[in-house]
Short mmCIF file of C-alpha atoms and ligand atoms in Angstrom, two decimals:
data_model
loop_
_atom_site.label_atom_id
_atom_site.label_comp_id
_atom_site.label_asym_id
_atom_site.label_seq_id
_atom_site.Cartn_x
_atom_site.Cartn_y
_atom_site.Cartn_z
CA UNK A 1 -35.93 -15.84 67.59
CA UNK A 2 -38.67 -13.02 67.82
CA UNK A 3 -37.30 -9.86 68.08
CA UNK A 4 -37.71 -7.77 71.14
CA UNK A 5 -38.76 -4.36 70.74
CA UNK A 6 -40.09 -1.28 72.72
CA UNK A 7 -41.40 1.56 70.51
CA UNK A 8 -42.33 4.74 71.97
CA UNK A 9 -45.87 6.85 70.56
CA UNK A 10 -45.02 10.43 70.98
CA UNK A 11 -48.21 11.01 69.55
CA UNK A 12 -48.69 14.67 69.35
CA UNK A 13 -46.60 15.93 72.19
CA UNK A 14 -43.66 18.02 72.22
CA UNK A 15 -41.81 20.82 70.73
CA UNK A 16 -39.34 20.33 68.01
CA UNK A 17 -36.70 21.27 70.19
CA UNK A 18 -37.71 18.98 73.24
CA UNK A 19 -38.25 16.30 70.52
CA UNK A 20 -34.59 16.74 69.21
CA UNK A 21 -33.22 16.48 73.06
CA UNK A 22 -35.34 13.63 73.76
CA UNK A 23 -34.33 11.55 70.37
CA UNK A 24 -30.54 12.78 71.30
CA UNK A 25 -31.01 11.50 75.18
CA UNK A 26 -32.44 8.37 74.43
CA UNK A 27 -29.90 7.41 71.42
CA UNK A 28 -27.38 7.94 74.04
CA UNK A 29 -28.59 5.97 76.71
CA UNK A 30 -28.84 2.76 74.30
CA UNK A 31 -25.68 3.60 72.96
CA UNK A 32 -24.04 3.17 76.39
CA UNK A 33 -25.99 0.08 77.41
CA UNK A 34 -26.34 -3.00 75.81
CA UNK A 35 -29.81 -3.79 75.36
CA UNK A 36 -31.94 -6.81 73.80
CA UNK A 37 -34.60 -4.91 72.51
CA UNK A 38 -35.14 -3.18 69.41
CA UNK A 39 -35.66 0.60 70.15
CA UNK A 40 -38.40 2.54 68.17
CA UNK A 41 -39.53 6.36 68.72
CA UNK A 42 -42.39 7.77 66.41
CA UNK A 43 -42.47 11.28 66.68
CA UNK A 44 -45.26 13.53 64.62
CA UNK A 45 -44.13 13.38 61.35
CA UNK A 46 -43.31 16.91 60.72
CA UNK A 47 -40.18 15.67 62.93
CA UNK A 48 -39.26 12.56 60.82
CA UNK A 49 -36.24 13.87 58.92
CA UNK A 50 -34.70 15.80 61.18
CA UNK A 51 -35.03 13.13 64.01
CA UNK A 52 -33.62 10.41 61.89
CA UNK A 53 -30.72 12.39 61.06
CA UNK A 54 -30.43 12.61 64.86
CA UNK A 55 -30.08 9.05 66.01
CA UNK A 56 -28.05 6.86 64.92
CA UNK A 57 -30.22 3.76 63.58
CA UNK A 58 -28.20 1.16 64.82
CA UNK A 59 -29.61 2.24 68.30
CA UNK A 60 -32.33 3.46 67.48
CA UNK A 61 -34.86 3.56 64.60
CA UNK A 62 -37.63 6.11 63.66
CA UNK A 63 -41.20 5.35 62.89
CA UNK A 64 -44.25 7.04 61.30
CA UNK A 65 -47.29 7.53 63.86
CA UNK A 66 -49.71 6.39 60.42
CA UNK A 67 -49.52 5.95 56.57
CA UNK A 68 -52.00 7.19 54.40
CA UNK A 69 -54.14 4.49 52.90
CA UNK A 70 -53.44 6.07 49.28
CA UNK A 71 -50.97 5.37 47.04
CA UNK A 72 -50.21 8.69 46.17
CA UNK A 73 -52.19 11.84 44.29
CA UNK A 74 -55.02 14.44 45.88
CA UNK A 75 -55.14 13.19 49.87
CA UNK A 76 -54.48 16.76 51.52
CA UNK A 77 -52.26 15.98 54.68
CA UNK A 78 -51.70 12.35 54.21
CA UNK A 79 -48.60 11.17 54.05
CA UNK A 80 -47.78 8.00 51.43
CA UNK A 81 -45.17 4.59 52.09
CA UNK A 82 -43.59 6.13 49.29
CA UNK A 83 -42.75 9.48 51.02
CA UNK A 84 -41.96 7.47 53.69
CA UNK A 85 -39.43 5.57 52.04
CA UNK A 86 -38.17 8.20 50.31
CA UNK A 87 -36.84 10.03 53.80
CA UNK A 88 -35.12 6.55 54.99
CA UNK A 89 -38.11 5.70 57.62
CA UNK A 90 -38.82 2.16 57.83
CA UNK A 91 -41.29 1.20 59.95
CA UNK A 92 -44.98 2.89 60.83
CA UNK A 93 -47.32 2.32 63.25
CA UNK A 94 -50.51 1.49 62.02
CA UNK A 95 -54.21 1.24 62.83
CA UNK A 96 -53.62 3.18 66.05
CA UNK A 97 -56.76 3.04 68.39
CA UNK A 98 -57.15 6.59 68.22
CA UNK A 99 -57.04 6.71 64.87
CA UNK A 100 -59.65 3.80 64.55
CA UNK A 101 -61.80 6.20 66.60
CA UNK A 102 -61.20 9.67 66.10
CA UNK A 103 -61.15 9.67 62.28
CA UNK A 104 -63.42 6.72 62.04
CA UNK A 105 -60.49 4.40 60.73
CA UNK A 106 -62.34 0.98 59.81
CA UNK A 107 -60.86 -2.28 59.24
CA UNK A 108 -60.79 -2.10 55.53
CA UNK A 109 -58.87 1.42 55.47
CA UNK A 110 -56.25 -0.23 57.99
CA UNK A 111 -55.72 -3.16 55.86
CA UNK A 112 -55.26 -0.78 52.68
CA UNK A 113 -52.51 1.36 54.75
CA UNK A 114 -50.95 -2.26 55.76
CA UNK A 115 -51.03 -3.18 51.61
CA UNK A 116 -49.44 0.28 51.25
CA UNK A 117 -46.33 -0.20 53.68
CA UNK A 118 -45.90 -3.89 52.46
CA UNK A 119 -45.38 -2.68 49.27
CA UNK A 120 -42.76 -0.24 50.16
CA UNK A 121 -41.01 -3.00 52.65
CA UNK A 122 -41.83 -0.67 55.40
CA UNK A 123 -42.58 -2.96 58.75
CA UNK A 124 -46.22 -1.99 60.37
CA UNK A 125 -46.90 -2.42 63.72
CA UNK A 126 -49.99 -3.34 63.33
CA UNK A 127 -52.55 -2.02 66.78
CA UNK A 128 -55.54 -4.73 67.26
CA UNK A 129 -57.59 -4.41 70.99
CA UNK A 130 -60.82 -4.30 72.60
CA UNK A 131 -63.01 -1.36 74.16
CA UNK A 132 -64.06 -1.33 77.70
CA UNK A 133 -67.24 -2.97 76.89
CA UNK A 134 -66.34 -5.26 74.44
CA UNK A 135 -64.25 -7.02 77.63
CA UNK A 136 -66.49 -6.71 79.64
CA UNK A 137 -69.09 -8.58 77.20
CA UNK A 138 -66.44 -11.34 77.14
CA UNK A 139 -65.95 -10.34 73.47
CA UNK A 140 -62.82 -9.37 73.86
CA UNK A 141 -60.80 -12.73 71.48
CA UNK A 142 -63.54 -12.42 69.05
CA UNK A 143 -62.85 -8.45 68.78
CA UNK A 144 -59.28 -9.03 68.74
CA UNK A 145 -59.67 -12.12 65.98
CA UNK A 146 -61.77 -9.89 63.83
CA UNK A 147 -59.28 -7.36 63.84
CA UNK A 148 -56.60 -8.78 62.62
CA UNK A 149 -58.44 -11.69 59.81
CA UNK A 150 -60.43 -8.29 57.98
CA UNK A 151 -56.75 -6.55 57.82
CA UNK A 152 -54.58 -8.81 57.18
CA UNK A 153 -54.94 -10.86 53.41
CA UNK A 154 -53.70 -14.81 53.90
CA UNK A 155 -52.20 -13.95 50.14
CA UNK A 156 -50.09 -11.52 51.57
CA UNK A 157 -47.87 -14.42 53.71
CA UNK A 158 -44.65 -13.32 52.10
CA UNK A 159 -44.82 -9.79 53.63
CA UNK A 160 -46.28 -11.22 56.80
CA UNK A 161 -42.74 -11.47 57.93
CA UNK A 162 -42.28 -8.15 58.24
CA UNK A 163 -45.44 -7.38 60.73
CA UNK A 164 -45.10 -6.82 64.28
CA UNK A 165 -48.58 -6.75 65.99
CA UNK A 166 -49.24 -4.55 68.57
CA UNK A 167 -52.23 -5.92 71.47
CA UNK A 168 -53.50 -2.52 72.97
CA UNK A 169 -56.75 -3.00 74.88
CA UNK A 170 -58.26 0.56 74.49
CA UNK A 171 -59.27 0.69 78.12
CA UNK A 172 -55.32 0.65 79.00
CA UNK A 173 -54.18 3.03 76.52
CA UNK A 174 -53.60 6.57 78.53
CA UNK A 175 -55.17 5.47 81.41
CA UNK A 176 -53.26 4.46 83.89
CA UNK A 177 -55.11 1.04 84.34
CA UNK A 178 -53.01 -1.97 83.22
CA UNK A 179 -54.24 -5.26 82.07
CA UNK A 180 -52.95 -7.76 84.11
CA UNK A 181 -49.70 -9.62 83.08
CA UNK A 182 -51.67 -12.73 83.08
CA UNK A 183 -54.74 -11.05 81.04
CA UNK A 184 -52.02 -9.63 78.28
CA UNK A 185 -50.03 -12.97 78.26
CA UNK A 186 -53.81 -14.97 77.42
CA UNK A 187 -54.48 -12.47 74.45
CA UNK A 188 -51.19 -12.57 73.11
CA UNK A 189 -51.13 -16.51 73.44
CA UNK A 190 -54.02 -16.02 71.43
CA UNK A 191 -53.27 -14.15 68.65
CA UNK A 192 -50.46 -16.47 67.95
CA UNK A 193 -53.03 -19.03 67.28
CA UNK A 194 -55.24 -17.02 65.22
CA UNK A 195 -52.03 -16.26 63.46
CA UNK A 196 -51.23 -19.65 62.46
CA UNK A 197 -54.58 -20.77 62.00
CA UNK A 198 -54.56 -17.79 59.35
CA UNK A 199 -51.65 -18.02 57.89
CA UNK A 200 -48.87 -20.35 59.32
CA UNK A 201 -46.84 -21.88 62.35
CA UNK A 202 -43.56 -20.18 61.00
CA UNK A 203 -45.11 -16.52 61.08
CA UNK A 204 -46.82 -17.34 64.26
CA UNK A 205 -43.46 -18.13 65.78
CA UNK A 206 -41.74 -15.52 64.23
CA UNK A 207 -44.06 -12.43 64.96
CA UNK A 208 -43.32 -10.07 67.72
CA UNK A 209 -46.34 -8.82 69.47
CA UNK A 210 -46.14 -6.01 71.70
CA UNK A 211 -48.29 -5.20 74.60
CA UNK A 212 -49.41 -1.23 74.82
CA UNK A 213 -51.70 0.19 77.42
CA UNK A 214 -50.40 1.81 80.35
CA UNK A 215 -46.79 0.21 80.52
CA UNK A 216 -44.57 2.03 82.82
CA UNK A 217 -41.01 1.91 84.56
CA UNK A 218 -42.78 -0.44 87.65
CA UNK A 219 -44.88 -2.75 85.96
CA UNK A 220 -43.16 -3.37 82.60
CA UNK A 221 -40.50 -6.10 83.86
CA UNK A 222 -43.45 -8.10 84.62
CA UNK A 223 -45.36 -7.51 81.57
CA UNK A 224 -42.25 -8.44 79.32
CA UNK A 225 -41.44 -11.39 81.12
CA UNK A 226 -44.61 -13.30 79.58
CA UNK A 227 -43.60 -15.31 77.44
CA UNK A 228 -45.84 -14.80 74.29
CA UNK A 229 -44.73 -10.86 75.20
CA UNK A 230 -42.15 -9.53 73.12
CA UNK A 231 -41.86 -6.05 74.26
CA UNK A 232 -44.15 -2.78 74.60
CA UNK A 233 -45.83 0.07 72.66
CA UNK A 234 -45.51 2.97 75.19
CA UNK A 235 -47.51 6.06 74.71
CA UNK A 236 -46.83 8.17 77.92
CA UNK A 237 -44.18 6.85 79.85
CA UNK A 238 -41.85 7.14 76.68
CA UNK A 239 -42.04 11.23 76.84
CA UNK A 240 -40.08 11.12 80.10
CA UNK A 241 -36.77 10.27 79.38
CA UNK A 242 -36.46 8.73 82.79
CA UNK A 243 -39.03 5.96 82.66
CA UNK A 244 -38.76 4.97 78.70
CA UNK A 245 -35.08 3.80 79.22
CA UNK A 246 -36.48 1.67 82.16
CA UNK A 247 -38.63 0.19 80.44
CA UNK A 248 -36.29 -0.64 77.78
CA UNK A 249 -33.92 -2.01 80.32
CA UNK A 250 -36.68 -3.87 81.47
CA UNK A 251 -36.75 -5.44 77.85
CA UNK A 252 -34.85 -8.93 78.27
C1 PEP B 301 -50.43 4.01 73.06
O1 PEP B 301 -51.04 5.03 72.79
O2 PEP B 301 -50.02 3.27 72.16
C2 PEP B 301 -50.23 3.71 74.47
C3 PEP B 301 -49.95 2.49 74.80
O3 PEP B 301 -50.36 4.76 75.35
P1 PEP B 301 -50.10 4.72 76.94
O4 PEP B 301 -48.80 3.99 77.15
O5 PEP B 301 -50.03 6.15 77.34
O6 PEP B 301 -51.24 3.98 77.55
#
């Protein structure tokens, strides 16, 4: 069974105290309510430790918004798996599309950061998805494919169980335009066959891919209920307290 899991991006939004209330509201909430899916918040990092001392991580877990690609040493403002490990935070989002293009993260940094965080046991979700053009070329498998064969080493199999893949098509992600639940279900059935083409039926089956761009309190019951859908990366709609626990209620 894949797990199911809805991780909020807080990106670089909110106060420390409005971060604090948020972490407290929505540790609550899943407290009182049974849920089937896995709930993840990464706040900016300067908010890591206290946050985590916050919830309560049998409801809900923490996770960096990046790793550094380094292992440790002279990387002024990076942040290492080891330091992450060190505060108790287990999981980090990586490859981010923002990151990819704001500070020109290429395929070959991301799969250094993933090397870093499988060697600290720390599970990545991993972001792969298209531009606006690249879809509209029809490129958008090939982009997708590409993505995820140049970061992820067939040696590294072992750790592979670990990963949780995130399918963000860039021209969802803040936008307010959705990809179909049909569209996302035809990726994701894809990259389950690039993933065991790669590297094996089992981790194909096992991996949970998530489906980020756009998801919201109306359209993620729909989304989820794809089957090769295991969940959602919300940016957004997981600041408002509101619509994240929707959408995690949504998460069956
Ligand atoms: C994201 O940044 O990972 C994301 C999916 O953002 P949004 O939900 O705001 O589109």
């Amino acid at each position: 069974m894949r797990d199911k899991i809805v991780a909020g991006n807080w990106k670089m939004n909110l106060t420390f105290e409005q971060a604090l209330q948020l972490a407290n509201d929505v540790n609550t909430w899943v407290a009182e309510n049974k849920t089937d899916a896995k709930v993840i918040i990464a706040p900016s990092s300067i908010y890591l430790q206290a946050i985590q001392e916050t919830v309560d991580e049998q409801f809900v877990q923490v996770a960096s918004q990046d790793v550094s690609n380094a292992e440790k040493g002279a990387y002024t403002g990076d942040i290492s798996a080891e330091q992450l490990d060190s505060i108790g935070i287990n999981t980090a989002i990586v490859g981010h599309s923002e990151r990819r293009e704001y500070q020109q993260e290429t395929d070959e940094v991301i799969a250094k950061k993933l090397e870093q965080l499988f060697a600290k046991d720390i599970t990545p979700i991993f972001c792969v998805g298209e531009k606006l053009e690249e879809r509209e070329a029809d490129k958008h498998f090939e982009v997708v494919k590409t993505q995820i064969l140049n970061a992820l080493n067939p040696q590294q199999v072992e750790n592979l169980s670990k990963l949780v893949i995130a399918y963000e098509p860039v021209w969802a992600i803040g936008t307010g335009v959705t990809a179909s639940p049909a569209q996302a279900q035809e990726i994701h059935a894809y990259i389950r066959t690039v993933l065991k083409d790669a590297y094996g039926e089992k981790i194909a089956e096992e991996t949970s891919i998530l489906y980020g761009g756009s998801v919201n309190a109306q359209n993620a019951k729909e989304i989820f209920s794809q089957p090769d859908i295991d969940g959602g990366l919300v940016g957004g709609a997981s600041l408002k307290y509101d619509d994240f626990v929707q959408i995690i209620a949504a998460c069956k």
